[in-house]
Short mmCIF file of C-alpha atoms and ligand atoms in Angstrom, two decimals:
data_model
loop_
_atom_site.label_atom_id
_atom_site.label_comp_id
_atom_site.label_asym_id
_atom_site.label_seq_id
_atom_site.Cartn_x
_atom_site.Cartn_y
_atom_site.Cartn_z
CA MET A 1 37.62 8.87 28.94
CA ILE A 2 34.82 6.31 28.60
CA ASN A 3 31.54 6.94 30.32
CA HIS A 4 29.63 4.34 29.30
CA ASP A 5 30.12 1.25 27.24
CA VAL A 6 27.11 1.82 25.18
CA ILE A 7 24.97 4.72 24.61
CA ILE A 8 21.39 4.56 23.20
CA ILE A 9 19.79 7.41 21.68
CA GLY A 10 16.14 6.96 21.94
CA ALA A 11 14.05 5.03 24.35
CA GLY A 12 11.43 3.74 22.02
CA LEU A 13 11.13 -0.06 21.03
CA ALA A 14 14.28 -0.54 19.08
CA GLY A 15 16.35 1.63 21.65
CA LEU A 16 14.46 -0.09 24.84
CA THR A 17 14.81 -3.62 23.43
CA ALA A 18 18.81 -3.05 22.75
CA ALA A 19 19.22 -1.81 26.56
CA TYR A 20 17.73 -4.94 28.01
CA ASN A 21 19.54 -7.37 25.72
CA LEU A 22 22.79 -5.28 26.41
CA ALA A 23 22.15 -4.72 30.28
CA LYS A 24 21.21 -8.53 30.83
CA GLU A 25 24.93 -9.08 29.66
CA GLU A 26 25.93 -6.99 32.10
CA VAL A 27 26.99 -4.47 29.73
CA ASP A 28 27.20 -0.67 31.17
CA VAL A 29 24.30 0.96 28.89
CA LYS A 30 22.86 4.62 29.22
CA VAL A 31 19.78 5.54 27.41
CA PHE A 32 18.95 9.15 26.58
CA ASP A 33 15.40 10.21 25.65
CA ARG A 34 13.89 13.77 25.03
CA LEU A 35 10.30 12.74 26.35
CA PRO A 36 9.77 13.71 29.58
CA LYS A 37 8.84 9.89 30.84
CA SER A 38 8.08 6.68 29.47
CA GLY A 39 5.17 5.56 27.89
CA ILE A 40 4.72 8.49 25.49
CA LEU A 41 4.10 8.18 21.69
CA ASP A 42 5.70 11.29 19.80
CA HIS A 43 3.88 10.25 16.82
CA PRO A 44 0.49 8.77 15.24
CA CYS A 45 1.06 4.74 15.15
CA GLY A 46 -1.49 2.09 14.02
CA CYS A 47 0.16 -0.42 16.29
CA MET A 48 -0.90 -3.15 14.44
CA VAL A 49 1.69 -6.31 14.91
CA SER A 50 1.29 -9.91 12.55
CA PRO A 51 3.63 -12.47 12.38
CA VAL A 52 6.29 -12.82 9.61
CA PRO A 53 7.17 -16.50 9.21
CA ASN A 54 10.79 -17.45 10.60
CA SER A 55 11.47 -14.21 11.74
CA ILE A 56 8.36 -12.64 14.03
CA THR A 57 6.74 -15.46 15.32
CA PHE A 58 4.15 -15.13 18.60
CA LYS A 59 2.98 -18.09 21.10
CA ASN A 60 -0.20 -17.97 22.64
CA SER A 61 -0.45 -18.62 26.37
CA SER A 62 -2.77 -17.78 29.11
CA GLU A 63 -0.80 -14.63 30.23
CA GLY A 64 -0.87 -13.34 26.45
CA ILE A 65 1.16 -13.46 23.43
CA LEU A 66 4.80 -13.94 23.59
CA TYR A 67 7.05 -12.52 20.99
CA LYS A 68 9.09 -15.29 20.78
CA GLU A 69 12.46 -13.82 18.97
CA VAL A 70 12.54 -10.64 21.53
CA ASP A 71 11.51 -13.07 24.77
CA PHE A 72 8.81 -10.06 25.14
CA LEU A 73 4.83 -11.19 26.52
CA PHE A 74 2.51 -8.73 25.06
CA THR A 75 0.45 -9.42 28.55
CA GLU A 76 -3.78 -9.63 27.99
CA ASP A 77 -4.15 -5.87 29.02
CA MET A 78 -1.17 -4.50 26.25
CA ILE A 79 -3.36 -6.23 23.73
CA LEU A 80 -6.18 -3.63 22.58
CA GLU A 81 -8.04 -5.66 19.67
CA TYR A 82 -7.77 -8.13 17.09
CA PRO A 83 -8.99 -5.79 13.62
CA GLY A 84 -9.94 -7.93 10.91
CA LYS A 85 -10.60 -5.20 8.29
CA MET A 86 -8.43 -2.98 6.06
CA GLU A 87 -10.28 -1.20 3.28
CA PHE A 88 -9.39 1.69 0.73
CA ILE A 89 -11.95 4.10 -0.37
CA MET A 90 -11.63 5.54 -3.75
CA PRO A 91 -12.72 8.71 -5.08
CA ASN A 92 -15.54 6.84 -6.81
CA GLY A 93 -16.74 5.17 -3.91
CA CYS A 94 -15.43 1.75 -5.13
CA LYS A 95 -13.60 -0.26 -2.31
CA PHE A 96 -11.13 -2.66 -2.07
CA GLY A 97 -8.83 -4.19 0.95
CA MET A 98 -8.40 -7.45 2.93
CA ALA A 99 -10.59 -8.87 5.61
CA ILE A 100 -9.71 -11.67 8.00
CA GLU A 101 -12.17 -13.76 9.51
CA ASN A 102 -10.42 -14.86 12.47
CA PRO A 103 -7.37 -12.24 13.21
CA GLN A 104 -7.21 -13.93 16.55
CA ASP A 105 -5.97 -17.23 14.76
CA GLU A 106 -3.64 -15.40 12.49
CA GLN A 107 -2.17 -13.57 15.44
CA ILE A 108 -2.51 -10.30 13.80
CA PHE A 109 -3.60 -8.02 16.92
CA GLN A 110 -3.30 -4.24 18.17
CA ILE A 111 -1.00 -3.18 20.77
CA ASP A 112 -1.51 -0.68 23.50
CA LYS A 113 1.94 1.08 22.98
CA GLU A 114 1.89 3.13 25.75
CA LYS A 115 1.67 0.27 28.02
CA VAL A 116 4.12 -1.95 25.94
CA LEU A 117 7.00 1.06 26.26
CA ILE A 118 6.26 1.29 29.97
CA GLU A 119 7.13 -2.48 30.27
CA LEU A 120 9.95 -2.29 27.99
CA ALA A 121 11.72 0.66 30.08
CA GLU A 122 10.88 -1.31 33.43
CA ARG A 123 12.33 -4.43 31.96
CA ALA A 124 15.60 -2.58 30.66
CA GLU A 125 15.87 -0.88 33.98
CA ARG A 126 15.10 -4.37 36.55
CA GLU A 127 18.50 -5.65 34.11
CA GLY A 128 20.55 -2.81 35.07
CA ALA A 129 20.12 -0.29 32.35
CA GLN A 130 20.48 3.39 32.94
CA LEU A 131 17.21 5.28 31.45
CA GLU A 132 17.53 9.24 31.10
CA TYR A 133 14.50 10.86 30.00
CA GLY A 134 14.08 14.63 29.00
CA THR A 135 17.18 15.04 27.79
CA ASN A 136 17.53 15.76 23.69
CA VAL A 137 20.93 14.50 22.40
CA SER A 138 21.83 17.57 20.15
CA LYS A 139 25.08 15.73 18.00
CA LEU A 140 26.96 12.61 17.79
CA LEU A 141 30.95 12.94 18.88
CA ILE A 142 32.95 12.24 15.71
CA GLU A 143 36.60 12.22 16.15
CA LYS A 144 38.93 10.91 13.04
CA GLY A 145 35.82 9.40 11.61
CA GLN A 146 34.59 7.65 14.72
CA VAL A 147 31.63 7.78 16.64
CA LYS A 148 32.90 8.21 20.51
CA GLY A 149 29.70 9.58 21.99
CA ILE A 150 27.16 12.18 22.15
CA LEU A 151 26.39 15.75 22.91
CA ALA A 152 23.51 16.36 25.30
CA SER A 153 22.30 19.04 27.57
CA GLY A 154 25.70 20.83 26.40
CA GLN A 155 27.69 17.78 27.81
CA GLN A 156 29.92 15.32 26.25
CA VAL A 157 28.98 11.73 27.08
CA ARG A 158 31.40 9.19 25.70
CA SER A 159 31.05 5.57 24.87
CA HIS A 160 32.75 2.67 22.88
CA LEU A 161 29.57 2.50 20.68
CA VAL A 162 26.29 4.69 20.10
CA LEU A 163 23.17 2.73 18.85
CA SER A 164 20.64 5.12 17.38
CA GLY A 165 16.95 4.39 18.09
CA GLU A 166 16.03 8.08 17.15
CA GLY A 167 13.41 7.28 15.38
CA LEU A 168 11.86 8.95 12.28
CA SER A 169 14.23 12.22 12.58
CA ARG A 170 17.22 10.40 11.43
CA ARG A 171 19.55 12.96 12.29
CA PHE A 172 22.24 10.92 13.80
CA SER A 173 22.02 8.40 11.25
CA TYR A 174 22.51 11.22 8.51
CA GLN A 175 25.30 12.66 10.89
CA ALA A 176 27.07 8.78 10.94
CA GLY A 177 26.79 8.61 6.96
CA LEU A 178 24.49 5.95 6.57
CA PHE A 179 22.34 7.93 3.57
CA ASP A 180 24.74 8.99 0.70
CA SER A 181 21.69 11.52 -0.33
CA ASP A 182 19.03 13.53 0.77
CA PRO A 183 15.38 11.86 1.14
CA GLU A 184 13.47 11.67 -2.33
CA ALA A 185 10.34 12.86 -0.67
CA TYR A 186 8.15 13.36 2.53
CA ILE A 187 5.31 12.06 4.14
CA PHE A 188 3.65 14.74 6.72
CA SER A 189 1.06 12.85 8.96
CA TYR A 190 -0.99 14.84 10.85
CA ALA A 191 -3.62 12.53 13.43
CA VAL A 192 -6.87 13.83 15.57
CA HIS A 193 -7.22 11.16 18.25
CA LEU A 194 -10.77 10.34 19.51
CA LEU A 195 -12.26 8.70 22.66
CA ASP A 196 -15.87 7.90 23.81
CA LEU A 197 -16.56 6.31 20.47
CA HIS A 198 -18.24 2.92 21.76
CA LEU A 199 -17.52 1.84 18.21
CA LYS A 200 -19.58 -1.29 16.99
CA LYS A 201 -17.82 -4.79 15.60
CA GLU A 202 -18.13 -3.40 12.09
CA GLU A 203 -16.54 -0.17 12.88
CA ILE A 204 -13.17 -1.74 14.10
CA GLY A 205 -10.57 -1.52 11.95
CA GLN A 206 -8.91 0.53 9.33
CA ILE A 207 -10.19 2.56 6.33
CA GLY A 208 -7.87 4.51 3.73
CA TYR A 209 -9.54 7.09 1.92
CA PHE A 210 -8.27 8.39 -1.34
CA GLY A 211 -8.40 11.24 -3.82
CA GLU A 212 -7.63 15.06 -4.61
CA ASN A 213 -11.24 15.74 -4.58
CA LEU A 214 -11.66 14.77 -0.63
CA VAL A 215 -8.67 16.27 0.71
CA GLN A 216 -8.14 19.13 -2.02
CA ILE A 217 -4.11 18.76 -2.01
CA PRO A 218 -2.86 16.55 -4.57
CA LYS A 219 -0.95 13.23 -3.15
CA SER A 220 -2.93 12.80 -0.11
CA SER A 221 -5.24 10.59 1.77
CA VAL A 222 -7.12 10.35 5.21
CA ILE A 223 -7.17 7.24 7.27
CA PHE A 224 -9.54 6.13 10.22
CA HIS A 225 -7.80 3.46 12.64
CA SER A 226 -9.51 2.33 15.29
CA TYR A 227 -8.01 1.60 18.78
CA GLY A 228 -9.96 -1.07 20.84
CA ASP A 229 -13.75 -0.48 20.72
CA ASP A 230 -13.44 2.97 22.36
CA LYS A 231 -10.68 5.03 20.62
CA ALA A 232 -9.57 5.83 17.10
CA LEU A 233 -7.48 8.64 15.01
CA ILE A 234 -8.10 10.00 11.89
CA LEU A 235 -4.93 10.61 10.42
CA ILE A 236 -3.91 12.66 6.91
CA SER A 237 -1.01 12.18 5.37
CA VAL A 238 0.33 14.09 2.80
CA LEU A 239 3.19 13.27 0.01
CA LEU A 240 5.64 15.88 -0.26
CA ASP A 241 8.82 16.91 -2.22
CA GLU A 242 10.09 19.06 0.60
CA TYR A 243 10.43 19.12 4.25
CA LYS A 244 8.16 21.90 4.40
CA TRP A 245 4.20 22.52 4.46
CA PHE A 246 3.41 25.15 1.71
CA PHE A 247 -0.13 25.11 1.21
CA ASP A 248 -2.57 28.05 2.15
CA LYS A 249 -4.32 26.31 4.83
CA SER A 250 -3.09 24.84 7.87
CA VAL A 251 -3.26 20.99 7.97
CA GLU A 252 -5.87 20.79 10.49
CA GLU A 253 -8.27 22.98 8.26
CA TYR A 254 -7.53 20.50 5.29
CA LEU A 255 -8.22 17.54 7.64
CA LEU A 256 -11.36 18.60 9.05
CA ASN A 257 -12.82 19.41 5.74
CA ALA A 258 -12.08 16.23 4.36
CA ILE A 259 -13.97 14.40 7.47
CA SER A 260 -16.68 16.67 6.77
CA LYS A 261 -17.27 15.38 3.61
CA VAL A 262 -17.37 11.85 4.28
CA PRO A 263 -20.35 11.00 6.37
CA PHE A 264 -18.98 7.90 8.20
CA LEU A 265 -15.63 10.03 9.26
CA GLU A 266 -18.01 12.96 10.35
CA GLU A 267 -20.30 11.25 12.59
CA ILE A 268 -17.37 9.36 14.35
CA TYR A 269 -15.77 12.64 15.08
CA LYS A 270 -19.08 14.17 16.07
CA ARG A 271 -19.54 11.06 18.30
CA GLY A 272 -16.20 11.22 20.04
CA LYS A 273 -14.04 13.56 22.18
CA ALA A 274 -10.74 14.61 20.55
CA TYR A 275 -8.25 14.20 23.52
CA GLU A 276 -4.54 14.49 21.59
CA LYS A 277 -3.07 15.93 17.96
CA ASN A 278 0.00 14.61 17.02
CA ALA A 279 2.13 14.50 13.50
CA CYS A 280 5.65 13.65 11.96
CA TRP A 281 7.74 13.56 9.01
CA MET A 282 8.74 10.45 7.31
CA LYS A 283 11.82 10.87 5.33
CA ILE A 284 11.53 8.89 2.21
CA ALA A 285 15.31 7.45 1.98
CA LYS A 286 16.91 4.03 2.07
CA PRO A 287 20.39 4.11 3.68
CA LYS A 288 23.38 2.63 1.96
CA LYS A 289 24.65 1.04 5.52
CA LEU A 290 23.34 0.36 8.94
CA VAL A 291 26.54 0.83 10.49
CA ASP A 292 29.86 3.07 10.95
CA HIS A 293 32.78 3.23 13.21
CA GLY A 294 31.41 3.13 16.69
CA PHE A 295 27.89 3.44 15.53
CA ILE A 296 24.47 1.24 14.69
CA GLY A 297 21.35 2.40 13.43
CA MET A 298 18.08 0.34 14.24
CA GLY A 299 14.45 0.68 13.72
CA ASP A 300 13.06 3.83 12.05
CA SER A 301 16.15 5.68 12.19
CA VAL A 302 17.44 3.28 9.02
CA ALA A 303 14.51 1.38 7.86
CA PRO A 304 14.07 1.93 4.08
CA LEU A 305 11.49 4.38 2.75
CA GLY A 306 10.99 6.34 6.03
CA HIS A 307 9.85 3.72 8.65
CA SER A 308 10.23 -0.25 10.01
CA SER A 309 7.12 -1.29 11.93
CA ASN A 310 6.54 -1.79 15.64
CA SER A 311 8.02 -5.63 15.60
CA ILE A 312 10.79 -5.06 13.15
CA ALA A 313 12.15 -2.28 15.08
CA MET A 314 12.17 -4.55 18.43
CA LEU A 315 14.08 -7.32 16.54
CA MET A 316 16.48 -4.82 15.25
CA GLY A 317 17.12 -3.65 18.96
CA LYS A 318 17.74 -7.25 19.57
CA GLU A 319 20.32 -7.72 17.08
CA ALA A 320 21.70 -4.50 17.18
CA ALA A 321 22.72 -5.50 21.04
CA ASN A 322 24.12 -8.58 20.01
CA THR A 323 26.29 -6.82 17.29
CA ALA A 324 27.33 -4.65 20.24
CA ILE A 325 28.16 -7.30 22.54
CA GLU A 326 30.67 -9.24 20.28
CA ALA A 327 32.34 -5.86 19.15
CA LEU A 328 32.74 -5.01 22.98
CA GLN A 329 34.26 -8.53 23.54
CA THR A 330 36.94 -7.97 20.72
CA GLN A 331 37.48 -4.48 21.64
CA ASP A 332 36.68 -3.51 18.09
CA TYR A 333 34.36 -0.90 17.32
CA SER A 334 35.35 -0.40 13.48
CA TYR A 335 32.76 -0.95 10.55
CA SER A 336 34.40 -4.06 9.46
CA ALA A 337 33.49 -5.44 13.03
CA LEU A 338 30.03 -4.27 12.99
CA LYS A 339 29.26 -4.72 9.12
CA SER A 340 27.52 -8.08 9.66
CA TYR A 341 24.66 -6.28 10.95
CA ASN A 342 23.90 -4.67 7.25
CA LYS A 343 22.57 -8.00 6.38
CA TRP A 344 19.24 -6.65 7.35
CA LEU A 345 19.40 -4.28 4.21
CA GLU A 346 19.04 -7.37 2.13
CA SER A 347 16.71 -9.19 4.38
CA ASP A 348 13.14 -9.92 3.52
CA LEU A 349 11.85 -7.83 6.49
CA PHE A 350 13.24 -4.95 5.06
CA GLY A 351 11.68 -6.13 1.77
CA GLY A 352 8.45 -6.29 3.27
CA VAL A 353 8.67 -2.84 4.80
CA GLU A 354 9.99 -1.45 1.50
CA PHE A 355 6.99 -2.88 -0.41
CA GLU A 356 4.21 -1.59 2.02
CA ALA A 357 5.74 1.94 1.66
CA LYS A 358 5.99 1.68 -2.09
CA LEU A 359 2.28 0.77 -2.19
CA ILE A 360 1.34 3.65 -0.11
CA MET A 361 3.24 6.42 -2.18
CA THR A 362 2.14 5.04 -5.71
CA LEU A 363 -1.35 5.20 -4.14
CA LEU A 364 -0.25 8.87 -2.70
CA ASN A 365 0.75 9.52 -6.58
CA PHE A 366 -1.91 8.29 -8.50
CA SER A 367 -4.62 10.53 -10.09
CA ASP A 368 -8.03 10.15 -9.25
CA SER A 369 -9.12 8.21 -12.47
CA ASP A 370 -6.03 5.85 -12.06
CA LEU A 371 -7.25 5.17 -8.29
CA ASN A 372 -11.06 4.53 -9.45
CA LYS A 373 -9.33 2.12 -12.37
CA ILE A 374 -6.99 0.48 -9.80
CA CYS A 375 -10.09 -0.23 -7.45
CA ASN A 376 -12.28 -1.36 -10.58
CA ALA A 377 -9.58 -4.08 -10.78
CA PHE A 378 -9.32 -5.44 -6.98
CA GLU A 379 -13.04 -4.92 -5.89
CA GLY A 380 -14.41 -8.14 -4.46
CA ILE A 381 -11.28 -9.80 -4.20
CA ASN A 382 -9.71 -10.39 -0.63
CA LEU A 383 -6.62 -8.78 -0.81
CA GLU A 384 -5.32 -10.47 2.51
CA PRO A 385 -1.89 -11.64 1.08
CA PHE A 386 -1.29 -8.08 -0.38
CA PHE A 387 -1.68 -6.03 2.94
CA ILE A 388 -0.05 -8.49 5.70
CA GLY A 389 3.69 -7.37 4.91
CA SER A 390 4.34 -10.67 6.36
CA ARG A 391 3.08 -12.39 3.30
CA TRP A 392 4.52 -10.33 0.46
CA ASP A 393 6.25 -13.28 -0.81
CA ILE A 394 3.02 -14.73 -1.27
CA ILE A 395 1.87 -11.96 -3.32
CA LYS A 396 3.46 -12.98 -6.69
CA ALA A 397 1.84 -16.28 -6.47
CA SER A 398 -1.34 -14.52 -5.98
CA LEU A 399 -1.12 -12.35 -8.90
CA LYS A 400 -0.80 -15.37 -11.07
CA LEU A 401 -4.04 -16.74 -9.66
CA LEU A 402 -5.80 -13.04 -10.08
CA PHE A 403 -5.33 -13.19 -13.65
CA LYS A 404 -8.71 -12.03 -14.76
CA LYS A 405 -9.53 -9.87 -17.45
CA ARG A 406 -10.20 -7.01 -15.50
CA ILE A 407 -6.37 -7.12 -13.75
CA LEU A 408 -4.61 -7.53 -17.40
CA LYS A 409 -6.63 -4.35 -18.63
CA ASN A 410 -5.02 -2.41 -15.63
CA TRP A 411 -1.92 -4.31 -15.64
CA LYS A 412 0.41 -1.42 -16.61
CA LEU A 413 -1.19 0.57 -13.44
CA ILE A 414 -0.85 -2.61 -11.07
CA ARG A 415 2.60 -3.26 -12.23
CA GLN A 416 3.27 0.18 -10.70
CA LEU A 417 1.77 -0.67 -7.30
CA PHE A 418 3.59 -4.08 -6.64
C1 FAD B 1 1.02 7.16 11.06
C2 FAD B 1 1.96 5.67 11.30
C3 FAD B 1 1.36 5.10 11.45
C4 FAD B 1 1.82 3.62 12.15
N1 FAD B 1 1.60 2.32 12.03
C5 FAD B 1 2.20 1.43 12.48
C6 FAD B 1 1.53 0.07 12.76
O1 FAD B 1 0.27 -0.05 12.69
N2 FAD B 1 1.97 -1.18 12.89
C7 FAD B 1 3.34 -1.15 13.08
O2 FAD B 1 4.05 -2.15 13.26
N3 FAD B 1 4.20 0.09 12.65
C8 FAD B 1 3.20 1.42 12.52
N4 FAD B 1 4.06 2.32 12.43
C9 FAD B 1 5.66 2.73 12.76
C10 FAD B 1 5.84 2.32 13.93
O3 FAD B 1 5.42 2.99 14.73
C11 FAD B 1 7.47 2.45 13.90
O4 FAD B 1 8.12 1.46 13.29
C12 FAD B 1 7.97 2.16 15.35
O5 FAD B 1 7.62 3.05 16.55
C13 FAD B 1 9.49 2.22 15.66
O6 FAD B 1 10.17 2.57 16.59
P1 FAD B 1 11.59 2.94 16.87
O7 FAD B 1 12.14 2.51 18.24
O8 FAD B 1 12.41 3.07 15.98
O9 FAD B 1 11.53 4.38 16.98
P2 FAD B 1 10.36 5.62 17.95
O10 FAD B 1 9.35 4.53 18.72
O11 FAD B 1 9.95 6.55 17.14
O12 FAD B 1 11.30 5.92 19.10
C14 FAD B 1 12.23 7.01 18.99
C15 FAD B 1 12.80 7.75 20.46
O13 FAD B 1 13.58 8.46 20.11
C16 FAD B 1 13.23 9.47 20.84
N5 FAD B 1 14.48 10.81 20.21
C17 FAD B 1 14.24 11.33 18.79
N6 FAD B 1 15.35 11.68 18.92
C18 FAD B 1 15.87 12.06 19.92
C19 FAD B 1 16.82 13.06 20.61
N7 FAD B 1 17.60 13.87 19.71
N8 FAD B 1 17.43 12.97 21.80
C20 FAD B 1 16.88 12.29 22.68
N9 FAD B 1 15.81 11.12 22.01
C21 FAD B 1 15.54 11.14 20.68
C22 FAD B 1 11.96 10.01 20.62
O14 FAD B 1 11.52 10.87 21.72
C23 FAD B 1 11.49 8.50 20.82
O15 FAD B 1 11.14 8.12 22.10
C24 FAD B 1 3.31 3.61 11.90
C25 FAD B 1 4.10 4.98 11.91
C26 FAD B 1 3.37 6.17 11.63
C27 FAD B 1 4.41 7.27 11.39
#
C-alpha cells in the first residue's frame, strides 16, 4: 500500500525546491514539517548568497535576481542588502578579512529567508505538492533494508521514495545509514536577534571576534551579522567534542559577558531591541554516501562537516527531484538506481563547503597566540577570494601571489587553515 509516490521530510529550502520540481512533473508528493507554518527559521542563519561559476548563477532583472539553475526569482522585497564586508578580529585587536567594493555587481546579497520560504512553499503548492506543517516525523520505515516511508504522529505513511531535507538534525540520514561513524565534533550556536538598530553604512556586514579571553570558554567565537540596515544578530559558536553543554554558566550568560567586553557589540546591543533568540547544533561529519535504497538526502542533512548553504540546499533539492523522477519512471528505487546523485560528494560545491567549515573549525581550535600570528600574516590584504566560497579554487593561485615574508614565516599555521 503506497500513500504517495514521494515523501519529503522538511519544508526548508531543499525540501520545498524538491517538492516543486516533483509536483511540476505531476508526481504525487507530500511534505511534512514539524514547524507550525511556512516562513519560520528554526536556526540562526546569516542569509548570505553568492554565485559559484558554472553551478550557481544569477541574472539581474527589473523584478529581482533570478537564480537560474533552480528557476527561482528572488524578488526585490526578498533581497535585504548587499553587504560587502566580512572581518575577523583577533584577541590582540588585529583584524583581517575581505571588503568587496561593489557587492551588487558581484551579486553577493542577503536574502529575507522567511519571505523566500513562504514563496517556495506557495510555488510548490501551486504545482500540486501537498504540504503538512505541524507534523513531526519520528522515524523512517525500513523493511528488508529498503526505506518504505515514515512514521509521523504515530501513523505509518508509505511511499516509493523518501527525500530528507531535515536540516542539521541528520536523524534520518543516520538512520538510513548514510554516515558510517559518529560526528567528530559539534558546533553549538546561539543567537540573539536585534531590531530597531538604524545601522550606519559602515556597520553593515559581518564581524567575527575570536579568542578565549573574550568568551572565557575554549574554542569559541562571537559573530555580529547585520540584516539589512535595521536588524542584526549576535551569535556565539562553540566547538565541542560532545553533544552536550557542560560549562558552568548558560550559553546566554557567556554571550552577554562577551558582548559587554566589546564596545561595538555593547553599543549595538543597547541600541537595539532583542526580539528573538534561537540555537542549533551542527554535527561535524561527512557522509559516505547520499542515497540508499528508497532514500535520498539533501542540503544540511548530508553536507560535509555540518552544513551546506542556502543556494546549495536549493540546488540539491532540484537534483534530488530529478533523480527521484528517473527512479519513478523505471520503478527502480534501489541504491544503484539512485547512486548517480552521489556525484555531489566529489563536487566543487561540496569542496567549497568543506573548505569553509574547515577554516572555521581551525580558527576555533587555534590558541590566542596563533590567532594573533595568523592575523599578523593576513592583515591589510583583501582576502576576498578566501571567503567567497565560490572562489576557493582561486585561493591556491592567490596564495602564490601572497608569498610575502610574513606569510612564509607563518606557513605552518596557514597550512592548517587551508
Ligand atoms: C549560524 C548559521 C549561519 C548560516 N549562515 C549562512 C549564510 O550566511 N549563507 C548561507 O548560504 N547559508 C548559511 N547557513 C546555512 C543555511 O542556513 C543552511 O545550509 C540551509 O538552511 C539548509 O537548508 P535545508 O533545506 O537543508 O535545511 P533547513 O533550512 O534547516 O530546513 C530543514 C527543515 O526540516 C524540518 N524538520 C527537521 N526535522 C524534522 C522532523 N523530524 N519532522 C519534520 N520536519 C523536520 C525543519 O523544521 C526545517 O523546516 C548558516 C547556518 C547556520 C547554522
